[in-house]
CSV table of C-alpha atoms in Angstrom, one decimal:
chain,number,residue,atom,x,y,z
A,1,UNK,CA,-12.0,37.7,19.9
A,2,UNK,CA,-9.1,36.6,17.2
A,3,UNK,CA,-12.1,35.2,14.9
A,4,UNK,CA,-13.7,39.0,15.3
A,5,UNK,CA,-10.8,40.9,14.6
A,6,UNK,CA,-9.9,38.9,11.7
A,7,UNK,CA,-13.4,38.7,9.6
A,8,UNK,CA,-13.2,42.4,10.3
A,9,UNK,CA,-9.6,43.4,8.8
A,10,UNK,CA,-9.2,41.2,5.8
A,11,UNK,CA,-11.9,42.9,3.5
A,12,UNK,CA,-9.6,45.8,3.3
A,13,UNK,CA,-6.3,43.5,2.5
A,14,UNK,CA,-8.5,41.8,0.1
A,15,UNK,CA,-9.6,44.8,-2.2
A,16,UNK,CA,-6.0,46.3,-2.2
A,17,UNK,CA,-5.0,42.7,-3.9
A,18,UNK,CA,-8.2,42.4,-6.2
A,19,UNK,CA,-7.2,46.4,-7.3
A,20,UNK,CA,-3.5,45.0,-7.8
A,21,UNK,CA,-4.6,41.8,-10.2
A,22,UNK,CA,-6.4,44.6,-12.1
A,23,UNK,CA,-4.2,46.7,-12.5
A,24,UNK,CA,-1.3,44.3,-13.3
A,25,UNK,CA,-4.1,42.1,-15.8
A,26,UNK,CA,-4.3,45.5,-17.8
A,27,UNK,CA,-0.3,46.1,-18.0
A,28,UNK,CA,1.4,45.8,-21.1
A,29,UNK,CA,4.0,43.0,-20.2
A,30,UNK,CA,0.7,40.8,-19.4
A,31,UNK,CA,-1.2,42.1,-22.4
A,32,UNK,CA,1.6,40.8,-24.4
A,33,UNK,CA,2.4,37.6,-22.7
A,34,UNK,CA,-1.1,36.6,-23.5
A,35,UNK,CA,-1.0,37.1,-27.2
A,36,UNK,CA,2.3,35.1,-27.6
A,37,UNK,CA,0.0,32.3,-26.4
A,38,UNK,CA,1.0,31.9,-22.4
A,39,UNK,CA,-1.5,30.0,-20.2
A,40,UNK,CA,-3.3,32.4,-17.3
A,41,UNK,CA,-1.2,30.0,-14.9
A,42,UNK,CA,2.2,30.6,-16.5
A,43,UNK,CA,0.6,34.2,-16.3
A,44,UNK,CA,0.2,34.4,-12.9
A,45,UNK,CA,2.9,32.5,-11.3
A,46,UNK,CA,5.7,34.2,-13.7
A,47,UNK,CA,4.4,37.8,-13.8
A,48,UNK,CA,2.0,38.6,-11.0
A,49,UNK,CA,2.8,36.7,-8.0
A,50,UNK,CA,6.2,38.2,-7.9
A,51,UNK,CA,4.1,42.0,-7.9
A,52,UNK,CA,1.4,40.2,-5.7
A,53,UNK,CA,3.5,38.2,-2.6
A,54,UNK,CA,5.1,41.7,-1.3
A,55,UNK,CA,1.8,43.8,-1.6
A,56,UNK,CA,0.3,40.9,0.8
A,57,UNK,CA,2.7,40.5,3.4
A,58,UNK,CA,3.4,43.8,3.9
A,59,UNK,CA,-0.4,44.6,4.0
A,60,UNK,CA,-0.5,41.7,6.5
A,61,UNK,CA,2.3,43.7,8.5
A,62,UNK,CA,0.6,46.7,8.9
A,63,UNK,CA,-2.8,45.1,9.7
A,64,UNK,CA,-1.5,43.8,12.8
A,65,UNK,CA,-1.6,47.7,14.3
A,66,UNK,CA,-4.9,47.8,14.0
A,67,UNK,CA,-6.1,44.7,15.3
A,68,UNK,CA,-4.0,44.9,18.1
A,69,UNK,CA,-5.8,48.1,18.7
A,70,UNK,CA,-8.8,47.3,18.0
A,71,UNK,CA,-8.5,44.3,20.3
A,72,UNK,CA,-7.2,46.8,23.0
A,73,UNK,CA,-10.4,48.8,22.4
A,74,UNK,CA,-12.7,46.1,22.5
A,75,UNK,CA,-11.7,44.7,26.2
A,76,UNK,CA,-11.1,48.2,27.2
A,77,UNK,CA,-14.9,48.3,26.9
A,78,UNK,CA,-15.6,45.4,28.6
A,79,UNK,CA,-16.4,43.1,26.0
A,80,UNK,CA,-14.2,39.8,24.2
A,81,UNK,CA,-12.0,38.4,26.9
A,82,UNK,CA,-12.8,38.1,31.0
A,83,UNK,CA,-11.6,40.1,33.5
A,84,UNK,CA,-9.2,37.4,34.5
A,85,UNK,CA,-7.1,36.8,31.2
A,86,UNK,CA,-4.2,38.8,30.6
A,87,UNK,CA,-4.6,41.5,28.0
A,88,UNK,CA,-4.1,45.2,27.4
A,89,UNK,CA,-7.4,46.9,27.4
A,90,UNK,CA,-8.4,45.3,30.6
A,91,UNK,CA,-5.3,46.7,32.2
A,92,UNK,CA,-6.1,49.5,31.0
A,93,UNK,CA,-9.5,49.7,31.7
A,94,UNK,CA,-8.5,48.7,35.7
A,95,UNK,CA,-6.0,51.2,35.9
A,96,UNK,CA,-8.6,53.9,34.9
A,97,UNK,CA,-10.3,53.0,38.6
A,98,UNK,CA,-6.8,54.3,39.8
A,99,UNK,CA,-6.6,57.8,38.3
A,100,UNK,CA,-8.8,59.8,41.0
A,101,UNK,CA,-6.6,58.2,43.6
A,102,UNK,CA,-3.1,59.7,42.1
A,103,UNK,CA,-1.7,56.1,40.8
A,104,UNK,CA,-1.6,58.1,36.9
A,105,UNK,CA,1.1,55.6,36.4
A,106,UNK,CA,-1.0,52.4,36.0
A,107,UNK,CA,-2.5,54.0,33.3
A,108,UNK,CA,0.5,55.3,31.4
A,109,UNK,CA,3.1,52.7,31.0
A,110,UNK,CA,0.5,50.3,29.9
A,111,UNK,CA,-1.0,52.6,27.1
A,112,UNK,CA,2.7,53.9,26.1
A,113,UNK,CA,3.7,50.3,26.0
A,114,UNK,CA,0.0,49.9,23.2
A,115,UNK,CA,1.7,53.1,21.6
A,116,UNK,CA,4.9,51.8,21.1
A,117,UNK,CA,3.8,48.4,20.6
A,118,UNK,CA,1.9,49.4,17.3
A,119,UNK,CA,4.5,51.9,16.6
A,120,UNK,CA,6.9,49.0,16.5
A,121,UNK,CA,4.6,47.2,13.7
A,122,UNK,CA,4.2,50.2,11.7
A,123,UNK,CA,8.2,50.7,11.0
A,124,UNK,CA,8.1,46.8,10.5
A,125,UNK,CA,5.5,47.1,8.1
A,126,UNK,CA,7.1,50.2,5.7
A,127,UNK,CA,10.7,49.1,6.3
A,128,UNK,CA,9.6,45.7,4.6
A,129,UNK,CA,7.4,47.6,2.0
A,130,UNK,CA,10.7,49.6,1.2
A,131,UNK,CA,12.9,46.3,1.3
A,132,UNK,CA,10.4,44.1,-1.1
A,133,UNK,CA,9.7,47.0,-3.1
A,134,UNK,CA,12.7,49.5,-3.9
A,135,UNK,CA,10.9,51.7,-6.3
A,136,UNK,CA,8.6,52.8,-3.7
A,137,UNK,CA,11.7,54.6,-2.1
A,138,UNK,CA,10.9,57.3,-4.5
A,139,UNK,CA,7.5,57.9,-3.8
């Protein structure tokens, strides 16, 4: 299931990084630290890993939302994990057995607990985007 969820979400993380490197390759700074004669290594470590290191962990951050439910999803369904291991969907997915009987309760604490869960993650994600990058403030 973690091997799933994983070749699924870092495409995306990957092509916001490859559009940074572009965009930062075609800056002036870089333009100009090439023609005073820098190496693509002095480059790189000096003036784009500094831009690059906060775009990635925070995209990390806020990809853990989606996996988690996409995960939820997934076992919801009845597929990944057995019935027996412990995880989100599947509680879910029992307590919707429950519903006709009046026991609404199984159901919602469980899926306000996902909400808030990936809720949680999303403030962790901008409040470090806003920490590691202060002129996004503005925006």
């Amino acid at each position: 299931m973690v091997i799933g969820v994983a070749l699924t979400h870092w495409p995306s993380l990957a092509r916001l990084i490859r559009a940074e490197v572009i965009q930062l390759r075609e800056s002036p700074y870089i333009q100009i630290s090439c023609k005073l004669g820098k190496s693509s290594w002095y480059i790189a470590r000096k003036h784009m890993l500094p831009h690059l290191v906060p775009q990635f962990i925070v995209g990390l951050v806020l990809m853990f939302p989606h996996a988690i439910l996409h995960e939820s999803s997934i076992t919801f369904l009845g597929f990944g994990l057995s019935t027996e291991q412990p995880a989100i969907g599947i509680v879910l997915s029992e307590a919707m057995q429950y519903l006709i009987t009046g026991k609404w309760w199984l159901a919602l604490f469980p899926g306000l607990l996902l909400v808030f869960t990936v809720v949680l993650f999303y403030i962790l994600g901008e409040s470090l985007r806003k920490m590691l990058d202060p002129g996004s403030i503005h925006q």
